[in-house]
Amino acid sequence: MNVLVIDNIDSFVYNLVQYLGEEGAKPIVFDNRASMREISSAVRKNRVERIVISPGPKRPEEAGVSNEVIRRFGPKIPILGVCLGHECIGYVYGAKIRQAKTLKHGKTSMISHCCGGIFTGLPNPFEAVRYHSLVLDDMSMPECLRVCAISNDDKEVMAVEHKKHPVTGVQFHPESIMTKEGKRVIRNFLNLPF
């Protein structure tokens, strides 16, 4: 399975690439400065079946081609957004982005989830590591997005999924060794029948 990975210029992206490869996927990496023409060509030529939007250091408005990739391919190709990628999903579909109640940098939280989708088979709650200062504002969640995970300590939105499109975002970092169930999240994303 070919997986397009949009690199939002972050060191964590290659952990994601490694996990994808370990699960049998073939990652094709473009940084977020690539053009939509290059991305669309790669999607067609490589018959891309999944897209991952990586973490990154900026705000969704500064995430290069990431938002357009979500708009263009979200209705037809399953997308997983991680951290900044998750925030981009919220931004594209109309959620407001706000400062987190507490800055989280390498901190773990217990995450409670809805038990389905990418969380199938995971303990509930499970421990995940967080590296972020921004979150999706749960009070501005658009009708098209469903909150499917929250942090137990500060009640922030930790995952959303689109109600009609195969688009899911996670605020935590499944690619970190501190998220013990992270590989299973990636495996579920690759194996779910969207």
Short mmCIF file of N, CA and C in Angstrom, two decimals:
data_model
loop_
_atom_site.label_atom_id
_atom_site.label_comp_id
_atom_site.label_asym_id
_atom_site.label_seq_id
_atom_site.Cartn_x
_atom_site.Cartn_y
_atom_site.Cartn_z
N MET A 1 0.84 -1.18 0.00
CA MET A 1 0.00 0.00 0.00
C MET A 1 0.89 1.24 0.00
N ASN A 2 0.66 2.13 -0.94
CA ASN A 2 1.41 3.39 -1.01
C ASN A 2 0.72 4.45 -0.15
N VAL A 3 1.51 5.11 0.69
CA VAL A 3 1.00 6.12 1.61
C VAL A 3 1.74 7.43 1.36
N LEU A 4 1.01 8.47 1.02
CA LEU A 4 1.58 9.80 0.87
C LEU A 4 1.73 10.41 2.25
N VAL A 5 2.92 10.91 2.57
CA VAL A 5 3.17 11.57 3.85
C VAL A 5 3.54 13.01 3.57
N ILE A 6 2.77 13.94 4.12
CA ILE A 6 3.11 15.36 4.02
C ILE A 6 3.91 15.73 5.26
N ASP A 7 5.16 16.11 5.03
CA ASP A 7 6.09 16.47 6.10
C ASP A 7 5.95 17.96 6.39
N ASN A 8 5.44 18.27 7.56
CA ASN A 8 5.31 19.66 7.99
C ASN A 8 6.59 20.15 8.67
N ILE A 9 7.71 19.69 8.13
CA ILE A 9 9.06 20.10 8.56
C ILE A 9 9.23 19.84 10.06
N ASP A 10 9.14 18.57 10.41
CA ASP A 10 9.21 18.16 11.80
C ASP A 10 10.03 16.89 11.94
N SER A 11 10.79 16.79 12.99
CA SER A 11 11.66 15.62 13.18
C SER A 11 10.86 14.34 13.42
N PHE A 12 9.63 14.45 13.90
CA PHE A 12 8.83 13.26 14.17
C PHE A 12 8.37 12.55 12.90
N VAL A 13 8.42 13.22 11.76
CA VAL A 13 7.87 12.63 10.54
C VAL A 13 8.55 11.30 10.21
N TYR A 14 9.84 11.18 10.47
CA TYR A 14 10.51 9.94 10.09
C TYR A 14 10.22 8.79 11.05
N ASN A 15 9.75 9.11 12.27
CA ASN A 15 9.21 8.05 13.12
C ASN A 15 7.93 7.51 12.50
N LEU A 16 7.08 8.40 12.01
CA LEU A 16 5.86 7.98 11.32
C LEU A 16 6.19 7.14 10.09
N VAL A 17 7.14 7.61 9.30
CA VAL A 17 7.56 6.88 8.10
C VAL A 17 8.05 5.48 8.48
N GLN A 18 8.84 5.40 9.55
CA GLN A 18 9.35 4.10 9.99
C GLN A 18 8.20 3.17 10.40
N TYR A 19 7.25 3.68 11.19
CA TYR A 19 6.11 2.86 11.62
C TYR A 19 5.30 2.39 10.42
N LEU A 20 5.07 3.30 9.46
CA LEU A 20 4.33 2.91 8.25
C LEU A 20 5.04 1.78 7.53
N GLY A 21 6.36 1.91 7.37
CA GLY A 21 7.15 0.87 6.71
C GLY A 21 7.10 -0.45 7.46
N GLU A 22 7.17 -0.39 8.79
CA GLU A 22 7.11 -1.62 9.60
C GLU A 22 5.77 -2.33 9.44
N GLU A 23 4.74 -1.58 9.09
CA GLU A 23 3.41 -2.17 8.89
C GLU A 23 3.19 -2.59 7.43
N GLY A 24 4.24 -2.51 6.62
CA GLY A 24 4.14 -2.98 5.24
C GLY A 24 3.77 -1.92 4.22
N ALA A 25 3.59 -0.69 4.65
CA ALA A 25 3.25 0.39 3.72
C ALA A 25 4.52 0.92 3.05
N LYS A 26 4.32 1.59 1.92
CA LYS A 26 5.42 2.25 1.21
C LYS A 26 5.20 3.75 1.27
N PRO A 27 5.88 4.43 2.20
CA PRO A 27 5.69 5.87 2.34
C PRO A 27 6.34 6.65 1.19
N ILE A 28 5.63 7.67 0.73
CA ILE A 28 6.12 8.60 -0.29
C ILE A 28 6.05 9.97 0.38
N VAL A 29 7.20 10.57 0.68
CA VAL A 29 7.26 11.79 1.48
C VAL A 29 7.44 13.03 0.61
N PHE A 30 6.59 14.02 0.85
CA PHE A 30 6.72 15.36 0.25
C PHE A 30 6.68 16.36 1.39
N ASP A 31 7.55 17.38 1.32
CA ASP A 31 7.42 18.38 2.37
C ASP A 31 6.29 19.34 2.00
N ASN A 32 5.86 20.10 2.99
CA ASN A 32 4.65 20.92 2.80
C ASN A 32 4.86 22.11 1.87
N ARG A 33 6.06 22.25 1.31
CA ARG A 33 6.30 23.31 0.33
C ARG A 33 6.08 22.82 -1.10
N ALA A 34 5.77 21.53 -1.25
CA ALA A 34 5.50 20.99 -2.59
C ALA A 34 4.23 21.63 -3.15
N SER A 35 4.10 21.61 -4.46
CA SER A 35 2.90 22.16 -5.09
C SER A 35 1.81 21.10 -5.14
N MET A 36 0.56 21.54 -5.25
CA MET A 36 -0.54 20.60 -5.40
C MET A 36 -0.40 19.83 -6.71
N ARG A 37 0.19 20.43 -7.69
CA ARG A 37 0.42 19.72 -8.96
C ARG A 37 1.34 18.51 -8.73
N GLU A 38 2.43 18.72 -7.98
CA GLU A 38 3.35 17.61 -7.67
C GLU A 38 2.65 16.54 -6.84
N ILE A 39 1.88 16.97 -5.85
CA ILE A 39 1.18 16.03 -4.97
C ILE A 39 0.15 15.23 -5.77
N SER A 40 -0.67 15.91 -6.56
CA SER A 40 -1.70 15.22 -7.34
C SER A 40 -1.09 14.22 -8.31
N SER A 41 0.00 14.60 -8.93
CA SER A 41 0.70 13.70 -9.84
C SER A 41 1.20 12.46 -9.10
N ALA A 42 1.79 12.65 -7.92
CA ALA A 42 2.29 11.52 -7.13
C ALA A 42 1.16 10.61 -6.68
N VAL A 43 0.03 11.19 -6.31
CA VAL A 43 -1.13 10.39 -5.88
C VAL A 43 -1.61 9.51 -7.02
N ARG A 44 -1.73 10.09 -8.22
CA ARG A 44 -2.18 9.31 -9.40
C ARG A 44 -1.15 8.26 -9.79
N LYS A 45 0.08 8.69 -9.97
CA LYS A 45 1.14 7.81 -10.46
C LYS A 45 1.40 6.62 -9.53
N ASN A 46 1.33 6.87 -8.23
CA ASN A 46 1.64 5.84 -7.25
C ASN A 46 0.41 5.13 -6.68
N ARG A 47 -0.75 5.49 -7.19
CA ARG A 47 -2.01 4.88 -6.69
C ARG A 47 -2.06 4.91 -5.16
N VAL A 48 -1.91 6.09 -4.62
CA VAL A 48 -1.88 6.29 -3.17
C VAL A 48 -3.21 5.87 -2.56
N GLU A 49 -3.12 5.07 -1.48
CA GLU A 49 -4.32 4.56 -0.81
C GLU A 49 -4.56 5.19 0.56
N ARG A 50 -3.56 5.87 1.10
CA ARG A 50 -3.68 6.54 2.39
C ARG A 50 -2.81 7.79 2.37
N ILE A 51 -3.19 8.77 3.19
CA ILE A 51 -2.41 10.00 3.32
C ILE A 51 -2.22 10.28 4.81
N VAL A 52 -1.00 10.66 5.19
CA VAL A 52 -0.70 11.07 6.57
C VAL A 52 -0.19 12.51 6.51
N ILE A 53 -0.79 13.36 7.33
CA ILE A 53 -0.34 14.75 7.48
C ILE A 53 0.41 14.82 8.81
N SER A 54 1.70 15.16 8.74
CA SER A 54 2.58 15.02 9.91
C SER A 54 2.43 16.15 10.92
N PRO A 55 3.08 15.95 12.08
CA PRO A 55 3.23 17.06 13.04
C PRO A 55 4.10 18.15 12.43
N GLY A 56 4.16 19.27 13.11
CA GLY A 56 5.00 20.37 12.68
C GLY A 56 4.96 21.49 13.70
N PRO A 57 5.84 22.47 13.55
CA PRO A 57 6.00 23.51 14.57
C PRO A 57 5.08 24.72 14.43
N LYS A 58 4.29 24.79 13.39
CA LYS A 58 3.54 26.03 13.14
C LYS A 58 2.05 25.85 13.37
N ARG A 59 1.30 26.86 12.96
CA ARG A 59 -0.17 26.84 13.03
C ARG A 59 -0.72 26.26 11.72
N PRO A 60 -1.97 25.80 11.72
CA PRO A 60 -2.54 25.25 10.49
C PRO A 60 -2.49 26.21 9.30
N GLU A 61 -2.66 27.50 9.55
CA GLU A 61 -2.64 28.48 8.45
C GLU A 61 -1.26 28.55 7.79
N GLU A 62 -0.23 28.02 8.47
CA GLU A 62 1.14 28.08 7.96
C GLU A 62 1.67 26.70 7.58
N ALA A 63 0.76 25.77 7.34
CA ALA A 63 1.16 24.38 7.09
C ALA A 63 1.28 24.05 5.61
N GLY A 64 1.58 25.02 4.81
CA GLY A 64 1.83 24.79 3.39
C GLY A 64 0.68 24.09 2.70
N VAL A 65 1.01 23.04 1.96
CA VAL A 65 0.05 22.33 1.13
C VAL A 65 -0.89 21.42 1.93
N SER A 66 -0.64 21.25 3.22
CA SER A 66 -1.41 20.31 4.04
C SER A 66 -2.92 20.54 3.96
N ASN A 67 -3.35 21.78 4.10
CA ASN A 67 -4.79 22.06 4.10
C ASN A 67 -5.43 21.75 2.75
N GLU A 68 -4.74 22.08 1.68
CA GLU A 68 -5.29 21.79 0.34
C GLU A 68 -5.34 20.29 0.09
N VAL A 69 -4.38 19.54 0.61
CA VAL A 69 -4.40 18.07 0.47
C VAL A 69 -5.65 17.52 1.16
N ILE A 70 -5.96 18.02 2.35
CA ILE A 70 -7.16 17.58 3.07
C ILE A 70 -8.41 17.92 2.27
N ARG A 71 -8.49 19.15 1.76
CA ARG A 71 -9.66 19.56 0.98
C ARG A 71 -9.83 18.72 -0.28
N ARG A 72 -8.75 18.51 -0.99
CA ARG A 72 -8.81 17.83 -2.28
C ARG A 72 -9.04 16.34 -2.15
N PHE A 73 -8.34 15.69 -1.21
CA PHE A 73 -8.37 14.22 -1.16
C PHE A 73 -9.21 13.65 -0.02
N GLY A 74 -9.59 14.48 0.96
CA GLY A 74 -10.38 13.99 2.09
C GLY A 74 -11.64 13.24 1.73
N PRO A 75 -12.37 13.67 0.70
CA PRO A 75 -13.58 12.93 0.35
C PRO A 75 -13.33 11.54 -0.24
N LYS A 76 -12.10 11.25 -0.69
CA LYS A 76 -11.90 9.98 -1.39
C LYS A 76 -10.75 9.11 -0.91
N ILE A 77 -9.75 9.67 -0.24
CA ILE A 77 -8.60 8.88 0.23
C ILE A 77 -8.52 9.04 1.75
N PRO A 78 -8.44 7.93 2.50
CA PRO A 78 -8.33 8.05 3.96
C PRO A 78 -7.11 8.88 4.37
N ILE A 79 -7.35 9.81 5.30
CA ILE A 79 -6.30 10.71 5.79
C ILE A 79 -6.21 10.59 7.30
N LEU A 80 -4.97 10.53 7.80
CA LEU A 80 -4.69 10.61 9.23
C LEU A 80 -3.83 11.85 9.45
N GLY A 81 -4.31 12.76 10.28
CA GLY A 81 -3.53 13.93 10.67
C GLY A 81 -2.99 13.73 12.08
N VAL A 82 -1.71 14.04 12.28
CA VAL A 82 -1.08 13.89 13.59
C VAL A 82 -0.62 15.26 14.08
N CYS A 83 -1.07 15.63 15.27
CA CYS A 83 -0.71 16.90 15.93
C CYS A 83 -1.06 18.09 15.02
N LEU A 84 -0.08 18.72 14.37
CA LEU A 84 -0.42 19.81 13.44
C LEU A 84 -1.36 19.30 12.34
N GLY A 85 -1.15 18.07 11.87
CA GLY A 85 -2.05 17.49 10.86
C GLY A 85 -3.48 17.40 11.35
N HIS A 86 -3.65 17.06 12.62
CA HIS A 86 -4.97 17.02 13.28
C HIS A 86 -5.56 18.43 13.33
N GLU A 87 -4.74 19.40 13.71
CA GLU A 87 -5.20 20.79 13.78
C GLU A 87 -5.60 21.29 12.39
N CYS A 88 -4.86 20.86 11.36
CA CYS A 88 -5.21 21.23 9.97
C CYS A 88 -6.58 20.67 9.60
N ILE A 89 -6.87 19.44 9.99
CA ILE A 89 -8.18 18.85 9.71
C ILE A 89 -9.27 19.70 10.35
N GLY A 90 -9.10 20.05 11.62
CA GLY A 90 -10.08 20.91 12.27
C GLY A 90 -10.23 22.24 11.56
N TYR A 91 -9.12 22.85 11.23
CA TYR A 91 -9.11 24.15 10.55
C TYR A 91 -9.84 24.08 9.21
N VAL A 92 -9.54 23.06 8.40
CA VAL A 92 -10.16 22.92 7.07
C VAL A 92 -11.67 22.79 7.19
N TYR A 93 -12.14 22.04 8.18
CA TYR A 93 -13.57 21.78 8.29
C TYR A 93 -14.31 22.78 9.18
N GLY A 94 -13.60 23.79 9.72
CA GLY A 94 -14.29 24.89 10.39
C GLY A 94 -14.16 24.98 11.89
N ALA A 95 -13.35 24.15 12.53
CA ALA A 95 -13.15 24.27 13.98
C ALA A 95 -12.19 25.44 14.25
N LYS A 96 -12.35 26.06 15.39
CA LYS A 96 -11.41 27.10 15.79
C LYS A 96 -10.22 26.43 16.49
N ILE A 97 -9.06 27.04 16.32
CA ILE A 97 -7.84 26.58 16.97
C ILE A 97 -7.56 27.55 18.11
N ARG A 98 -7.26 27.02 19.28
CA ARG A 98 -6.97 27.90 20.43
C ARG A 98 -5.77 27.37 21.20
N GLN A 99 -5.28 28.20 22.11
CA GLN A 99 -4.19 27.77 23.00
C GLN A 99 -4.72 26.66 23.90
N ALA A 100 -3.89 25.67 24.12
CA ALA A 100 -4.24 24.61 25.06
C ALA A 100 -4.29 25.18 26.47
N LYS A 101 -5.08 24.53 27.33
CA LYS A 101 -5.16 24.96 28.72
C LYS A 101 -3.79 24.85 29.39
N THR A 102 -3.04 23.82 28.99
CA THR A 102 -1.71 23.58 29.54
C THR A 102 -0.77 23.21 28.41
N LEU A 103 0.38 23.84 28.36
CA LEU A 103 1.40 23.48 27.37
C LEU A 103 1.85 22.05 27.63
N LYS A 104 1.86 21.24 26.59
CA LYS A 104 2.29 19.84 26.73
C LYS A 104 3.48 19.62 25.81
N HIS A 105 4.62 19.33 26.42
CA HIS A 105 5.82 19.06 25.63
C HIS A 105 6.50 17.83 26.21
N GLY A 106 6.25 16.68 25.57
CA GLY A 106 6.80 15.43 26.07
C GLY A 106 6.11 14.93 27.32
N LYS A 107 4.87 15.35 27.51
CA LYS A 107 4.08 14.94 28.67
C LYS A 107 3.07 13.88 28.25
N THR A 108 2.83 12.91 29.13
CA THR A 108 1.83 11.89 28.81
C THR A 108 0.51 12.20 29.49
N SER A 109 -0.55 11.75 28.86
CA SER A 109 -1.91 11.86 29.40
C SER A 109 -2.61 10.54 29.12
N MET A 110 -3.59 10.24 29.95
CA MET A 110 -4.48 9.12 29.66
C MET A 110 -5.54 9.66 28.70
N ILE A 111 -5.78 8.89 27.64
CA ILE A 111 -6.71 9.29 26.59
C ILE A 111 -7.90 8.34 26.59
N SER A 112 -9.10 8.89 26.75
CA SER A 112 -10.33 8.10 26.64
C SER A 112 -10.88 8.27 25.24
N HIS A 113 -11.37 7.18 24.67
CA HIS A 113 -11.78 7.19 23.26
C HIS A 113 -13.10 6.47 23.04
N CYS A 114 -13.59 6.55 21.83
CA CYS A 114 -14.90 6.00 21.46
C CYS A 114 -14.87 4.51 21.12
N CYS A 115 -13.71 3.90 21.14
CA CYS A 115 -13.52 2.45 20.96
C CYS A 115 -13.53 1.96 19.51
N GLY A 116 -13.93 2.74 18.56
CA GLY A 116 -13.97 2.28 17.17
C GLY A 116 -12.91 2.93 16.32
N GLY A 117 -12.97 2.67 15.01
CA GLY A 117 -12.06 3.29 14.06
C GLY A 117 -10.61 2.99 14.38
N ILE A 118 -9.79 4.03 14.41
CA ILE A 118 -8.35 3.83 14.67
C ILE A 118 -8.09 3.37 16.10
N PHE A 119 -9.10 3.44 16.97
CA PHE A 119 -8.94 3.02 18.37
C PHE A 119 -9.41 1.58 18.61
N THR A 120 -9.81 0.89 17.58
CA THR A 120 -10.29 -0.48 17.72
C THR A 120 -9.22 -1.35 18.40
N GLY A 121 -9.65 -2.03 19.47
CA GLY A 121 -8.76 -2.95 20.17
C GLY A 121 -7.81 -2.31 21.17
N LEU A 122 -7.84 -0.98 21.30
CA LEU A 122 -6.96 -0.32 22.26
C LEU A 122 -7.59 -0.31 23.65
N PRO A 123 -6.75 -0.34 24.70
CA PRO A 123 -7.30 -0.16 26.05
C PRO A 123 -7.99 1.20 26.13
N ASN A 124 -8.94 1.30 27.03
CA ASN A 124 -9.66 2.57 27.19
C ASN A 124 -9.77 2.88 28.68
N PRO A 125 -9.00 3.86 29.15
CA PRO A 125 -8.12 4.76 28.41
C PRO A 125 -6.75 4.12 28.15
N PHE A 126 -5.94 4.83 27.34
CA PHE A 126 -4.56 4.43 27.10
C PHE A 126 -3.68 5.67 27.28
N GLU A 127 -2.39 5.43 27.49
CA GLU A 127 -1.46 6.54 27.73
C GLU A 127 -0.81 6.98 26.41
N ALA A 128 -0.76 8.27 26.19
CA ALA A 128 -0.15 8.81 24.97
C ALA A 128 0.66 10.05 25.31
N VAL A 129 1.68 10.29 24.51
CA VAL A 129 2.52 11.47 24.72
C VAL A 129 1.99 12.62 23.88
N ARG A 130 2.15 13.83 24.43
CA ARG A 130 1.66 15.04 23.78
C ARG A 130 2.79 16.05 23.66
N TYR A 131 2.85 16.72 22.50
CA TYR A 131 3.78 17.81 22.23
C TYR A 131 3.00 18.90 21.52
N HIS A 132 2.34 19.77 22.24
CA HIS A 132 1.56 20.81 21.55
C HIS A 132 1.20 21.95 22.49
N SER A 133 0.94 23.09 21.87
CA SER A 133 0.45 24.25 22.62
C SER A 133 -0.91 24.69 22.09
N LEU A 134 -1.32 24.14 20.95
CA LEU A 134 -2.61 24.47 20.34
C LEU A 134 -3.53 23.24 20.39
N VAL A 135 -4.83 23.49 20.37
CA VAL A 135 -5.82 22.42 20.32
C VAL A 135 -7.02 22.88 19.49
N LEU A 136 -7.85 21.91 19.10
CA LEU A 136 -9.14 22.25 18.50
C LEU A 136 -10.07 22.67 19.64
N ASP A 137 -10.79 23.74 19.42
CA ASP A 137 -11.73 24.24 20.43
C ASP A 137 -13.01 23.41 20.36
N ASP A 138 -13.27 22.64 21.41
CA ASP A 138 -14.44 21.76 21.40
C ASP A 138 -15.75 22.53 21.32
N MET A 139 -15.75 23.80 21.71
CA MET A 139 -16.97 24.61 21.65
C MET A 139 -17.27 25.10 20.23
N SER A 140 -16.32 24.95 19.32
CA SER A 140 -16.53 25.42 17.94
C SER A 140 -16.54 24.24 16.95
N MET A 141 -16.70 23.03 17.45
CA MET A 141 -16.61 21.86 16.59
C MET A 141 -17.73 21.89 15.55
N PRO A 142 -17.37 21.83 14.27
CA PRO A 142 -18.40 21.85 13.23
C PRO A 142 -19.20 20.56 13.23
N GLU A 143 -20.39 20.61 12.69
CA GLU A 143 -21.29 19.46 12.65
C GLU A 143 -20.67 18.26 11.94
N CYS A 144 -19.80 18.49 10.97
CA CYS A 144 -19.23 17.38 10.19
C CYS A 144 -18.15 16.59 10.92
N LEU A 145 -17.65 17.11 12.06
CA LEU A 145 -16.60 16.41 12.82
C LEU A 145 -17.15 15.85 14.12
N ARG A 146 -16.71 14.64 14.46
CA ARG A 146 -17.08 13.99 15.71
C ARG A 146 -15.84 13.89 16.58
N VAL A 147 -15.94 14.34 17.82
CA VAL A 147 -14.85 14.16 18.78
C VAL A 147 -14.87 12.70 19.21
N CYS A 148 -13.74 12.00 19.02
CA CYS A 148 -13.71 10.58 19.36
C CYS A 148 -12.67 10.24 20.42
N ALA A 149 -11.96 11.24 20.97
CA ALA A 149 -11.06 11.00 22.09
C ALA A 149 -10.78 12.32 22.81
N ILE A 150 -10.66 12.22 24.12
CA ILE A 150 -10.31 13.39 24.94
C ILE A 150 -9.24 12.98 25.96
N SER A 151 -8.49 13.96 26.42
CA SER A 151 -7.49 13.72 27.46
C SER A 151 -8.20 13.73 28.81
N ASN A 152 -7.85 12.77 29.65
CA ASN A 152 -8.50 12.69 30.96
C ASN A 152 -8.08 13.80 31.91
N ASP A 153 -6.83 14.28 31.79
CA ASP A 153 -6.33 15.26 32.75
C ASP A 153 -6.87 16.67 32.52
N ASP A 154 -6.88 17.13 31.26
CA ASP A 154 -7.32 18.50 31.01
C ASP A 154 -8.51 18.61 30.06
N LYS A 155 -9.08 17.46 29.69
CA LYS A 155 -10.32 17.41 28.88
C LYS A 155 -10.20 18.13 27.53
N GLU A 156 -9.02 18.03 26.92
CA GLU A 156 -8.83 18.61 25.59
C GLU A 156 -9.19 17.57 24.53
N VAL A 157 -9.57 18.05 23.35
CA VAL A 157 -9.88 17.17 22.23
C VAL A 157 -8.59 16.50 21.76
N MET A 158 -8.58 15.17 21.76
CA MET A 158 -7.39 14.42 21.36
C MET A 158 -7.58 13.70 20.03
N ALA A 159 -8.81 13.59 19.55
CA ALA A 159 -9.03 12.98 18.23
C ALA A 159 -10.40 13.38 17.70
N VAL A 160 -10.44 13.54 16.38
CA VAL A 160 -11.70 13.80 15.68
C VAL A 160 -11.75 12.90 14.44
N GLU A 161 -12.98 12.65 13.99
CA GLU A 161 -13.15 11.98 12.70
C GLU A 161 -14.29 12.66 11.96
N HIS A 162 -14.15 12.70 10.66
CA HIS A 162 -15.19 13.29 9.82
C HIS A 162 -16.35 12.32 9.74
N LYS A 163 -17.56 12.82 9.78
CA LYS A 163 -18.74 11.96 9.79
C LYS A 163 -19.02 11.31 8.44
N LYS A 164 -18.56 11.92 7.35
CA LYS A 164 -18.83 11.37 6.01
C LYS A 164 -17.58 10.94 5.26
N HIS A 165 -16.47 11.61 5.49
CA HIS A 165 -15.23 11.33 4.78
C HIS A 165 -14.29 10.49 5.64
N PRO A 166 -13.38 9.73 5.03
CA PRO A 166 -12.44 8.89 5.79
C PRO A 166 -11.25 9.71 6.33
N VAL A 167 -11.56 10.68 7.16
CA VAL A 167 -10.55 11.63 7.66
C VAL A 167 -10.57 11.58 9.19
N THR A 168 -9.39 11.34 9.78
CA THR A 168 -9.23 11.26 11.23
C THR A 168 -8.00 12.06 11.64
N GLY A 169 -8.09 12.72 12.77
CA GLY A 169 -6.95 13.44 13.31
C GLY A 169 -6.71 13.09 14.76
N VAL A 170 -5.44 13.02 15.15
CA VAL A 170 -5.08 12.80 16.55
C VAL A 170 -4.12 13.89 17.01
N GLN A 171 -4.40 14.46 18.17
CA GLN A 171 -3.54 15.52 18.71
C GLN A 171 -2.27 14.93 19.33
N PHE A 172 -2.38 13.74 19.89
CA PHE A 172 -1.22 13.08 20.52
C PHE A 172 -0.30 12.50 19.44
N HIS A 173 0.81 11.94 19.88
CA HIS A 173 1.82 11.42 18.94
C HIS A 173 1.88 9.90 18.97
N PRO A 174 1.21 9.22 18.03
CA PRO A 174 1.28 7.75 18.00
C PRO A 174 2.66 7.23 17.63
N GLU A 175 3.48 8.07 17.01
CA GLU A 175 4.80 7.64 16.54
C GLU A 175 5.87 7.73 17.63
N SER A 176 5.50 8.20 18.81
CA SER A 176 6.46 8.29 19.91
C SER A 176 6.50 6.97 20.68
N ILE A 177 7.69 6.58 21.12
CA ILE A 177 7.80 5.36 21.93
C ILE A 177 7.07 5.50 23.26
N MET A 178 6.78 6.74 23.65
CA MET A 178 6.04 6.95 24.90
C MET A 178 4.54 6.70 24.75
N THR A 179 4.08 6.52 23.52
CA THR A 179 2.69 6.13 23.26
C THR A 179 2.73 4.64 22.95
N LYS A 180 2.53 3.83 23.98
CA LYS A 180 2.71 2.38 23.84
C LYS A 180 1.78 1.76 22.81
N GLU A 181 0.61 2.33 22.60
CA GLU A 181 -0.36 1.79 21.63
C GLU A 181 -0.26 2.48 20.27
N GLY A 182 0.79 3.28 20.08
CA GLY A 182 0.91 4.07 18.86
C GLY A 182 0.97 3.24 17.58
N LYS A 183 1.74 2.15 17.61
CA LYS A 183 1.83 1.31 16.41
C LYS A 183 0.48 0.71 16.05
N ARG A 184 -0.31 0.39 17.06
CA ARG A 184 -1.64 -0.17 16.80
C ARG A 184 -2.55 0.88 16.15
N VAL A 185 -2.42 2.15 16.57
CA VAL A 185 -3.19 3.23 15.94
C VAL A 185 -2.84 3.30 14.45
N ILE A 186 -1.54 3.26 14.13
CA ILE A 186 -1.09 3.31 12.73
C ILE A 186 -1.58 2.08 11.98
N ARG A 187 -1.45 0.91 12.59
CA ARG A 187 -1.92 -0.34 11.96
C ARG A 187 -3.42 -0.27 11.67
N ASN A 188 -4.19 0.21 12.63
CA ASN A 188 -5.64 0.33 12.42
C ASN A 188 -5.94 1.28 11.26
N PHE A 189 -5.24 2.40 11.20
CA PHE A 189 -5.46 3.34 10.10
C PHE A 189 -5.19 2.68 8.75
N LEU A 190 -4.14 1.90 8.67
CA LEU A 190 -3.79 1.25 7.40
C LEU A 190 -4.76 0.13 7.04
N ASN A 191 -5.31 -0.54 8.04
CA ASN A 191 -6.10 -1.74 7.78
C ASN A 191 -7.61 -1.55 7.81
N LEU A 192 -8.08 -0.42 8.32
CA LEU A 192 -9.54 -0.23 8.37
C LEU A 192 -10.12 -0.15 6.96
N PRO A 193 -11.27 -0.77 6.76
CA PRO A 193 -11.93 -0.69 5.44
C PRO A 193 -12.73 0.60 5.32
N PHE A 194 -12.13 1.62 4.79
CA PHE A 194 -12.81 2.91 4.66
C PHE A 194 -13.75 2.89 3.48
#
